[in-house]
Short mmCIF file of C-alpha atoms and ligand atoms in Angstrom, two decimals:
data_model
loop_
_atom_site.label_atom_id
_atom_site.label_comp_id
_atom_site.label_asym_id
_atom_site.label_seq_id
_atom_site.Cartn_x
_atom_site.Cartn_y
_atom_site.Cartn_z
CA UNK D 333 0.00 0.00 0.00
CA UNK D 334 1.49 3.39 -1.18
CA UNK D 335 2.34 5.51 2.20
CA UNK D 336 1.40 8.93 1.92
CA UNK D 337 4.32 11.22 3.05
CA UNK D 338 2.97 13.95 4.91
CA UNK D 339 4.39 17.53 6.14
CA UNK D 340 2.99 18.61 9.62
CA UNK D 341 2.36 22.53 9.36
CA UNK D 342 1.44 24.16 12.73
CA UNK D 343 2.27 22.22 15.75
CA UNK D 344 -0.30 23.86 18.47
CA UNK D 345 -3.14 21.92 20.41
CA UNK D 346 -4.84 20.23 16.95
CA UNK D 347 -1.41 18.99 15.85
CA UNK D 348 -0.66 17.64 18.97
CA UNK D 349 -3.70 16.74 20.72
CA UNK D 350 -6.06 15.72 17.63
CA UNK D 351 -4.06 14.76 14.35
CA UNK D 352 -1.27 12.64 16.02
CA UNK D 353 -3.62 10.21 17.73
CA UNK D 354 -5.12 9.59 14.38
CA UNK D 355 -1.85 9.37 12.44
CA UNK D 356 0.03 7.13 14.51
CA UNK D 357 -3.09 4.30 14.35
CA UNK D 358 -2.39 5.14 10.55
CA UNK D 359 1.15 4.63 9.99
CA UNK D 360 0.35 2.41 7.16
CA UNK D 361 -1.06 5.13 5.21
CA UNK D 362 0.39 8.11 6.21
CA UNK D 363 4.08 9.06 6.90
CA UNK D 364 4.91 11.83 9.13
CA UNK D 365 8.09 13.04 7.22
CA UNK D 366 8.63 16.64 7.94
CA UNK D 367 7.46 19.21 10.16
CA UNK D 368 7.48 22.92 11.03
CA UNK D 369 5.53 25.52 13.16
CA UNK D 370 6.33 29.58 13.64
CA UNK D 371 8.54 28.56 16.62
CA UNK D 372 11.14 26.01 15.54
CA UNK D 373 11.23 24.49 19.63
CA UNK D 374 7.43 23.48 18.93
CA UNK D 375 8.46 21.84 15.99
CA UNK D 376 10.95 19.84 17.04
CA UNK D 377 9.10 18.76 20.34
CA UNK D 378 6.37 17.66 17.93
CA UNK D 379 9.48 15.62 15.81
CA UNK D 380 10.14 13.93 19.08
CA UNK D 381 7.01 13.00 19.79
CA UNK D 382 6.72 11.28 16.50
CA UNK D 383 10.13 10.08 17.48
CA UNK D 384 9.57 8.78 20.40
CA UNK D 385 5.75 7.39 19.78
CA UNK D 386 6.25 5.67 15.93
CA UNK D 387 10.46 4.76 16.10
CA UNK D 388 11.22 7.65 12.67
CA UNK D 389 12.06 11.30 12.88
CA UNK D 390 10.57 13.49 10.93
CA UNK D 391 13.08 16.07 9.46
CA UNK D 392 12.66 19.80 11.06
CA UNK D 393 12.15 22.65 8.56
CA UNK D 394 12.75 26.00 9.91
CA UNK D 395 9.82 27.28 7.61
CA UNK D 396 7.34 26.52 5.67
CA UNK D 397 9.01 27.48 2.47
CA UNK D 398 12.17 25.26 3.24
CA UNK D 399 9.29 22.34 3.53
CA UNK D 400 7.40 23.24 0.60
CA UNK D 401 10.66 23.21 -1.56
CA UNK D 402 12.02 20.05 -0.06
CA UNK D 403 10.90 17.18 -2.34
CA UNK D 404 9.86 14.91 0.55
CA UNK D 405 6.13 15.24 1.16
CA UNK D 406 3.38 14.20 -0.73
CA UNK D 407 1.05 16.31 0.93
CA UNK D 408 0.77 18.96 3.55
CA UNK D 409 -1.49 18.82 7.13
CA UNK D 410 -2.28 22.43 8.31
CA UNK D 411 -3.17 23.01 11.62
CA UNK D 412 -2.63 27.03 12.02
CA UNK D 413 -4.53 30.06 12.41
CA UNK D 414 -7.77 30.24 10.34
CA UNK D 415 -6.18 33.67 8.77
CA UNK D 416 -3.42 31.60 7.65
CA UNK D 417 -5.37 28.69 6.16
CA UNK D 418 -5.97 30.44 2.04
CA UNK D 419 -2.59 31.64 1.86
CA UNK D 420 -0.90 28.34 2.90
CA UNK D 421 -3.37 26.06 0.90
CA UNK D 422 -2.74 27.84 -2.30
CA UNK D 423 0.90 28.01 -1.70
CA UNK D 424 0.92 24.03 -0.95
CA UNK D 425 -0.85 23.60 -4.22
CA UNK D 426 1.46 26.09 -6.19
CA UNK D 427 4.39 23.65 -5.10
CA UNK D 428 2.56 20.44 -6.40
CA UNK D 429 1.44 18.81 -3.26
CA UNK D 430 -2.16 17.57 -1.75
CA UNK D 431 -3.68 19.21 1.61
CA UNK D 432 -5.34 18.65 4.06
CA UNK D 433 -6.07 21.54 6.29
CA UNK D 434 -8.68 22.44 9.51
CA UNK D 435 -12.00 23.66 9.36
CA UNK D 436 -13.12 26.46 9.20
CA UNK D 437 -12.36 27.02 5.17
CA UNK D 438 -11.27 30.53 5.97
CA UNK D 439 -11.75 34.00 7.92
CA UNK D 440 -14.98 34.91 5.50
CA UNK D 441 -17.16 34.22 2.55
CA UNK D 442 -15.50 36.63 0.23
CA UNK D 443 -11.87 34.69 0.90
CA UNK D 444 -13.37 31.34 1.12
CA UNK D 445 -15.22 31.34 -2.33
CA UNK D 446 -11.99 32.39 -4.16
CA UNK D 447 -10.35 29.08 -2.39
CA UNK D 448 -13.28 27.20 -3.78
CA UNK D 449 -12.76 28.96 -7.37
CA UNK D 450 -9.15 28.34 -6.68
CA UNK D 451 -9.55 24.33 -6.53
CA UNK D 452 -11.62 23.68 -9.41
CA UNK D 453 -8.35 24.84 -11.40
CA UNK D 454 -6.44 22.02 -9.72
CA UNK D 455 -5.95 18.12 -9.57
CA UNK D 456 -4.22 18.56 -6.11
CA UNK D 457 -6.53 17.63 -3.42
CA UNK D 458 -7.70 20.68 -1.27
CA UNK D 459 -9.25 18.56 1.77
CA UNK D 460 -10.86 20.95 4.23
CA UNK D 461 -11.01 18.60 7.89
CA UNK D 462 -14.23 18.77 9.35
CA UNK D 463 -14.48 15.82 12.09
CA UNK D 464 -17.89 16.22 12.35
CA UNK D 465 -19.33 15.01 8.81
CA UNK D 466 -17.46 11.50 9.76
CA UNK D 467 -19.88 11.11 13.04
CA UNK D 468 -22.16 8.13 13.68
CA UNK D 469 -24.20 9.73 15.35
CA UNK D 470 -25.13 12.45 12.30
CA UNK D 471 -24.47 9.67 9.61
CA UNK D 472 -27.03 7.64 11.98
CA UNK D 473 -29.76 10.37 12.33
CA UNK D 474 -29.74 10.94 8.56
CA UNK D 475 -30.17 7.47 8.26
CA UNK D 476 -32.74 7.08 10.27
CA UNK D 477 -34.95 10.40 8.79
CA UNK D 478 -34.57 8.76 5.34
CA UNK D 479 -36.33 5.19 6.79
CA UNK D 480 -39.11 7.84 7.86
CA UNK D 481 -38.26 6.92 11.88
CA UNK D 482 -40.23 9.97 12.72
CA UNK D 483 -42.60 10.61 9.64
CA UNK D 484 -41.83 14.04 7.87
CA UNK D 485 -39.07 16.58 9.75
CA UNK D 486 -40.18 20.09 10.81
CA UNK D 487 -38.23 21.10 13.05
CA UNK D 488 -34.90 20.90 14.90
CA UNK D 489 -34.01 22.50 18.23
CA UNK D 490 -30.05 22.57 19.20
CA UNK D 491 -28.86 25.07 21.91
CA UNK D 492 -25.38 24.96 23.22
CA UNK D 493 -24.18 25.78 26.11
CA UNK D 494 -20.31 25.89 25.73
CA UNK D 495 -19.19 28.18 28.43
CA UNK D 496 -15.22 29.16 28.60
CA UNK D 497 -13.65 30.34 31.00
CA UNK D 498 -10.23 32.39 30.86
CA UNK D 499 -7.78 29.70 31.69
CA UNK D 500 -9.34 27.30 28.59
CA UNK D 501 -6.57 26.24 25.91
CA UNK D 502 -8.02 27.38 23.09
CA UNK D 503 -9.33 31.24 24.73
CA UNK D 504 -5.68 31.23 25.89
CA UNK D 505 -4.23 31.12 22.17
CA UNK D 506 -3.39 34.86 21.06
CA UNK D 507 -4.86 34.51 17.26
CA UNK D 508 -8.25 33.64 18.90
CA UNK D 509 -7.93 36.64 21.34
CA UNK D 510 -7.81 39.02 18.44
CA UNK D 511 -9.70 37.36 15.90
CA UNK D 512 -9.49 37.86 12.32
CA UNK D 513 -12.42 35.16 11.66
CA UNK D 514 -15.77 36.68 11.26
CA UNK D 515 -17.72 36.07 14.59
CA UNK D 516 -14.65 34.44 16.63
CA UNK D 517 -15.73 31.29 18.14
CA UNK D 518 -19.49 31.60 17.11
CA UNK D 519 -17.88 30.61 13.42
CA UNK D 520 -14.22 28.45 14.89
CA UNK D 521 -16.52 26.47 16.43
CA UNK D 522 -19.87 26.40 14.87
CA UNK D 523 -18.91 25.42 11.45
CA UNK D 524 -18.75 21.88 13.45
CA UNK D 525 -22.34 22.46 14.27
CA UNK D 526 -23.87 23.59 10.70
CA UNK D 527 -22.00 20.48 8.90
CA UNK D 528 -23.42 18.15 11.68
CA UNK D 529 -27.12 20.04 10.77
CA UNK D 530 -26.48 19.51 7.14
CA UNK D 531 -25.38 15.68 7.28
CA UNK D 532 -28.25 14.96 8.80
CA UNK D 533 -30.81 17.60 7.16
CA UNK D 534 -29.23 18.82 3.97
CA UNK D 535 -28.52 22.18 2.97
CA UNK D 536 -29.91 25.76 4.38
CA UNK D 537 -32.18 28.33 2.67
CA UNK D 538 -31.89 31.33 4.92
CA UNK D 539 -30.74 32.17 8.11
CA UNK D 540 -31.76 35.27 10.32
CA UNK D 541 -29.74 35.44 14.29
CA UNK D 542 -28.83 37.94 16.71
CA UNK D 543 -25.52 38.16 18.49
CA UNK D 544 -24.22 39.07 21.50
CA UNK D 545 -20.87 39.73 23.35
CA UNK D 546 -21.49 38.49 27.07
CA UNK D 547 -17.73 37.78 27.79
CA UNK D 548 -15.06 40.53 27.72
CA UNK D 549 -12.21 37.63 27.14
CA UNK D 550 -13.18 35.57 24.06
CA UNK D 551 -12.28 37.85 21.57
CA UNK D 552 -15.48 38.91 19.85
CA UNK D 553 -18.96 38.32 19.88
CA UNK D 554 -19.79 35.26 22.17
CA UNK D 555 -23.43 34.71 21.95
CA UNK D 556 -25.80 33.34 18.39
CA UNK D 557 -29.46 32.65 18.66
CA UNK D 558 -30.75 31.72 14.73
CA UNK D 559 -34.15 31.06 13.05
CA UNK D 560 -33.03 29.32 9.61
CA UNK D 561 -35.06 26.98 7.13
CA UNK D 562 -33.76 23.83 5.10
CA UNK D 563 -33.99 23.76 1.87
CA UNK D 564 -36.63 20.85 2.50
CA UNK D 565 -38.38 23.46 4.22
CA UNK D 566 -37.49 21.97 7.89
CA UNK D 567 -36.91 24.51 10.49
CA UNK D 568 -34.30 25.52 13.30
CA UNK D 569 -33.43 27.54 15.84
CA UNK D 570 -29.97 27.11 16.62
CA UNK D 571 -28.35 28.92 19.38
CA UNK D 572 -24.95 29.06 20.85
CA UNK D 573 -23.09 30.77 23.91
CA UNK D 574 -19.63 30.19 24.41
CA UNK D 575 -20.03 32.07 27.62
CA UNK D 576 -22.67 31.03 29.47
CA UNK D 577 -21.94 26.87 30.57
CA UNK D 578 -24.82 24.44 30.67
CA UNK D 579 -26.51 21.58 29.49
CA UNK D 580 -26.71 20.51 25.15
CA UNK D 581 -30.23 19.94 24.38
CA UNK D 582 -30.88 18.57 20.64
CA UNK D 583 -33.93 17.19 19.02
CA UNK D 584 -35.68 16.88 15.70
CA UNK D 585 -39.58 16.44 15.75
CA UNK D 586 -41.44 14.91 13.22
CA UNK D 587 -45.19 14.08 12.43
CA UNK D 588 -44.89 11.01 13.33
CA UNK D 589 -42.21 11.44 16.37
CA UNK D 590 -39.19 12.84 17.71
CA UNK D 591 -35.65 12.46 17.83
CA UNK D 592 -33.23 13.07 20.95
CA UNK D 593 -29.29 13.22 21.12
CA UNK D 594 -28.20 12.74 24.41
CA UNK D 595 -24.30 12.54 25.24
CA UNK D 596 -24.80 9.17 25.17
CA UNK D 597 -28.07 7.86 22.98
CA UNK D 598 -29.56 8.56 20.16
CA UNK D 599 -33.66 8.49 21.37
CA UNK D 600 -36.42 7.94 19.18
CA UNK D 601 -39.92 8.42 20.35
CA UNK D 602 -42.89 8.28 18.92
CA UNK D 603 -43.29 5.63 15.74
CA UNK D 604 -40.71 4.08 16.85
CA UNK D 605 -39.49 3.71 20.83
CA UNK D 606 -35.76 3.18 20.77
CA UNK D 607 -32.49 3.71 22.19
CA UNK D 608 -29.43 4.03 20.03
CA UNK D 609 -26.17 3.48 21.56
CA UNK D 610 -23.53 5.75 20.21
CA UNK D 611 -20.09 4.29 19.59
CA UNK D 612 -17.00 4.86 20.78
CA UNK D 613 -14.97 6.39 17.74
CA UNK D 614 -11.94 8.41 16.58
CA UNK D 615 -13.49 11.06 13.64
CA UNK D 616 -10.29 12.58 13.08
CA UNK D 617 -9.01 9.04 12.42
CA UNK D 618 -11.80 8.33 10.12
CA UNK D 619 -11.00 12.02 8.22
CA UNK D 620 -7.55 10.80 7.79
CA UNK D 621 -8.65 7.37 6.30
CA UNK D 622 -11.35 9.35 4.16
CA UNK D 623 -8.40 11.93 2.70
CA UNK D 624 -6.20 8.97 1.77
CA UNK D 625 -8.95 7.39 -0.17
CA UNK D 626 -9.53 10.19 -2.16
CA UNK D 627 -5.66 10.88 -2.80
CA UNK D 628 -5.18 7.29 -3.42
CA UNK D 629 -8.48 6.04 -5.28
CA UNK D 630 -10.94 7.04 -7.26
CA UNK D 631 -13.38 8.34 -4.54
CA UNK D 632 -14.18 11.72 -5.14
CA UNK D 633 -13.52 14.62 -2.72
CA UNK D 634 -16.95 15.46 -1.29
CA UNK D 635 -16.99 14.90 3.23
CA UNK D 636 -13.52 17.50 3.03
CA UNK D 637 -15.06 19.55 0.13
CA UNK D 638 -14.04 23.10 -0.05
CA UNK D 639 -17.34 24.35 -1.19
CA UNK D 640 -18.93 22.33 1.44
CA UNK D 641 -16.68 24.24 3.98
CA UNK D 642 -17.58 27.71 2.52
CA UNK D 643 -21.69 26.54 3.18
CA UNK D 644 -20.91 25.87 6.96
CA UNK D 645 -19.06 29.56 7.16
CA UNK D 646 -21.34 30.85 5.45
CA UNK D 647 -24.25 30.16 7.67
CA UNK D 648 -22.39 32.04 10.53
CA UNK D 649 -21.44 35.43 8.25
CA UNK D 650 -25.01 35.73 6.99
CA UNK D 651 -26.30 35.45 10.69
CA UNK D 652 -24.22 38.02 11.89
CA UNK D 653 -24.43 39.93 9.04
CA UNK D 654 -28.44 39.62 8.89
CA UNK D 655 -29.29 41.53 12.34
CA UNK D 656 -32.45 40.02 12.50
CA UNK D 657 -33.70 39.73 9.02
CA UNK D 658 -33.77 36.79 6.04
CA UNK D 659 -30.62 36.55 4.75
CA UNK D 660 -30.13 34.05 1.57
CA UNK D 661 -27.11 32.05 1.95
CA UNK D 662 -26.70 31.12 -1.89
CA UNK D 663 -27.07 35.12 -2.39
CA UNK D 664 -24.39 36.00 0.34
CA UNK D 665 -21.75 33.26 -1.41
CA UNK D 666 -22.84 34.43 -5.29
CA UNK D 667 -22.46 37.92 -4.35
CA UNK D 668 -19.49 38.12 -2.00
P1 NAP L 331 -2.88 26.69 18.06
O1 NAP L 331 -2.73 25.77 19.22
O2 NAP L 331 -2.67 28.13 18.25
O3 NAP L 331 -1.92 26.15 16.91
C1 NAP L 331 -1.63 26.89 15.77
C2 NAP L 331 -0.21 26.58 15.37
O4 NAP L 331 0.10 27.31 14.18
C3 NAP L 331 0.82 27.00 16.44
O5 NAP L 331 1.57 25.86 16.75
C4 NAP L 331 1.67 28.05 15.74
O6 NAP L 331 3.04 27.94 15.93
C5 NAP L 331 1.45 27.70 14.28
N1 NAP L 331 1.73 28.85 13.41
C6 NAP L 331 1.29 30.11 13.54
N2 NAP L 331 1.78 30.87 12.54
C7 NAP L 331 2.53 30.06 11.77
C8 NAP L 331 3.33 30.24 10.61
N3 NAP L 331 3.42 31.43 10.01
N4 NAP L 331 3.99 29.17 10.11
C9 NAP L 331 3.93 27.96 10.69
N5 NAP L 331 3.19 27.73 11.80
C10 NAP L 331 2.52 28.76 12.34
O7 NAP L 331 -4.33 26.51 17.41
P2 NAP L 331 -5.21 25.20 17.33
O8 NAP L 331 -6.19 25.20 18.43
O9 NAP L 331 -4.33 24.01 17.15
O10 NAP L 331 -6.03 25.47 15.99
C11 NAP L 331 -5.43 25.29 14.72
C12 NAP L 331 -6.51 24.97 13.70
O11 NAP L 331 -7.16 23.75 14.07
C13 NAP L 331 -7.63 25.99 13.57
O12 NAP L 331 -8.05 26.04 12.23
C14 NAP L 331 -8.74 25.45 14.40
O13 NAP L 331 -10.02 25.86 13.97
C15 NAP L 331 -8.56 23.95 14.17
N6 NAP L 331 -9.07 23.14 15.28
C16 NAP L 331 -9.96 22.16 15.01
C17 NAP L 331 -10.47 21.40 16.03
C18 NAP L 331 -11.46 20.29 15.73
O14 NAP L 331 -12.11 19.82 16.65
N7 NAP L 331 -11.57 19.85 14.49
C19 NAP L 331 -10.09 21.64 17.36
C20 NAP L 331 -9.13 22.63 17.59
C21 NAP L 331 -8.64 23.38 16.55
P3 NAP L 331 3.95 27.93 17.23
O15 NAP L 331 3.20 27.19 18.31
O16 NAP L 331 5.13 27.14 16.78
O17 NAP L 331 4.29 29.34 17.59
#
């Protein structure tokens, strides 16, 4: 089996903490061959972790140029600041090589459509990671509103309750302290959410929210409450605080039922009475395994999808930008 060999780019908490458990369970895939990060001590604590964790050492560039120009990876992973993610991607692509690269697709719509533009001119793989599309639990749901488990959708209900406090890993990173991402964590983290919404429900018509800042330390505006509509005319409210901590609640309610994600079962009421187990699983594993299928095979690009990306941004730019009102998704991304 061909090993991909594969540059680490950005050694912070996703690198370390998120993409390395999955690689080294697929060291007959994937070959972590070179790596580099802004400070070169980060990048060479990551090369001993690989060292010390899979028995090879990956060489140590002291930039990304000097690993670009190299010869000795097949592809790039980018784990860095979403400003950084365009810029990086195209200059990956410019040197010949496949990527993989962290949600969210970019800062904005405007940025992130001419990255979509930008890979349809290319036969080098522009895989945007988004964990979330890989879930059982989503893939599962889906599944079970296309058996008709709960007669027709018409609504779904999802409020988060995130809360973060000062000393959290990710508040305490600078780039997320002064933001250049629309909406800060309301889109960082909340792409996860939309793709999750759109595996299981499709795509979105319109969206209309409100924001709020509650929190003084998370950078920007903390707070989302949306009305939006599917394009299969299903409803939502989804609604988000990154400030305030508290219990998830999730369902979908149909005609004929309802269904309930709870941290631990999927529930179905109604039509059907049952409790779904969820399984114990790695998505970031499965995102890997996905990516080398598509560099390696025929399978076409669609779970790490740029222009799938650019829908799950753009659900949080035309909320913030809609202040209440309708705002058309497919109008936002066509006229950005
Ligand atoms: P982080 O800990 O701040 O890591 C970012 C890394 O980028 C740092 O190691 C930093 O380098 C490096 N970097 C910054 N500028 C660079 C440059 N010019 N050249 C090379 N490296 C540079 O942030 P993070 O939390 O890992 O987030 C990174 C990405 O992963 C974001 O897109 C985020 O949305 C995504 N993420 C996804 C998930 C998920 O669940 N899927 C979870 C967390 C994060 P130094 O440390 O060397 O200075």
């Amino acid at each position: 089996m061909k090993k991909i060999r594969l540059g680490i780019v950005g050694c912070g908490i996703a690198a370390r903490e998120l993409h390395f458990p999955a690689l080294k369970e697929l060291t007959d895939k994937f070959e972590i061959v070179a790596v580099t990060s802004r400070t070169r001590e980060h990048a060479e604590d990551f090369a001993k972790l690989v060292s010390e964790t899979l028995g090879s050492t990956p060489q140590v560039f002291n930039s990304y140029e000097e690993l670009l120009l190299s010869k000795q990876v097949d592809a790039v992973d980018l784990t860095l600041p979403i400003e950084l993610n365009v810029p990086f991607i195209k200059q990956a692509v410019e040197h010949d090589l496949h990527v993989i690269c962290e949600k969210p697709i970019s800062t904005d719509v405007k940025s992130g459509k001419e990255l979509v533009e930008f890979s349809l001119q290319t036969n080098k793989v522009i895989y945007i990671a988004e964990n979330y599309r890989h879930a059982f639990k989503y893939n599962k749901i889906r599944e079970l509103l296309h058996e008709g488990a709960i007669g027709q959708p018409i609504f779904v209900d999802w409020h988060l309750w995130i809360g973060m406090d000062k000393e959290n890993k990710y508040v305490k990173t600078t780039w997320r302290q002064i933001p250049k991402h629309i909406g800060g964590f309301l889109s960082d983290g909340g792409v996860h959410h939309i793709a999750a919404l759109r595996v299981m429900l499709g795509d979105i018509e319109w969206v209309s929210g409100q924001v709020k800042r509650i929190t003084d330390y998370l950078g920007d505006v903390d707070f989302l409450s949306t009305l939006f509509e599917f394009k299969t005319g299903v409803v939502g409210n989804y609604t988000v605080s990154y400030a305030v901590k508290g219990e998830e609640y999730f369902e979908i309610v149909g005609t004929e039922g309802k269904i309930r994600l709870t941290p631990n079962l999927i529930v179905l009421s109604g039509k059907v009475d049952e409790d779904i187990p969820l399984i114990q699983e790695n998505t970031f594993k499965k995102e890997f395994e996905d990516f080398y299928e598509v560099l390696t095979t025929e399978k076409p690009n669609i779970l790490g999808n740029p222009a799938e990306a650019l829908k799950d941004l753009a659900f949080f730019e035309a909320a913030i930008k809609s202040k209440g009102e309708k705002v058309e998704i497919e109008r936002l991304i066509k006229e950005a």
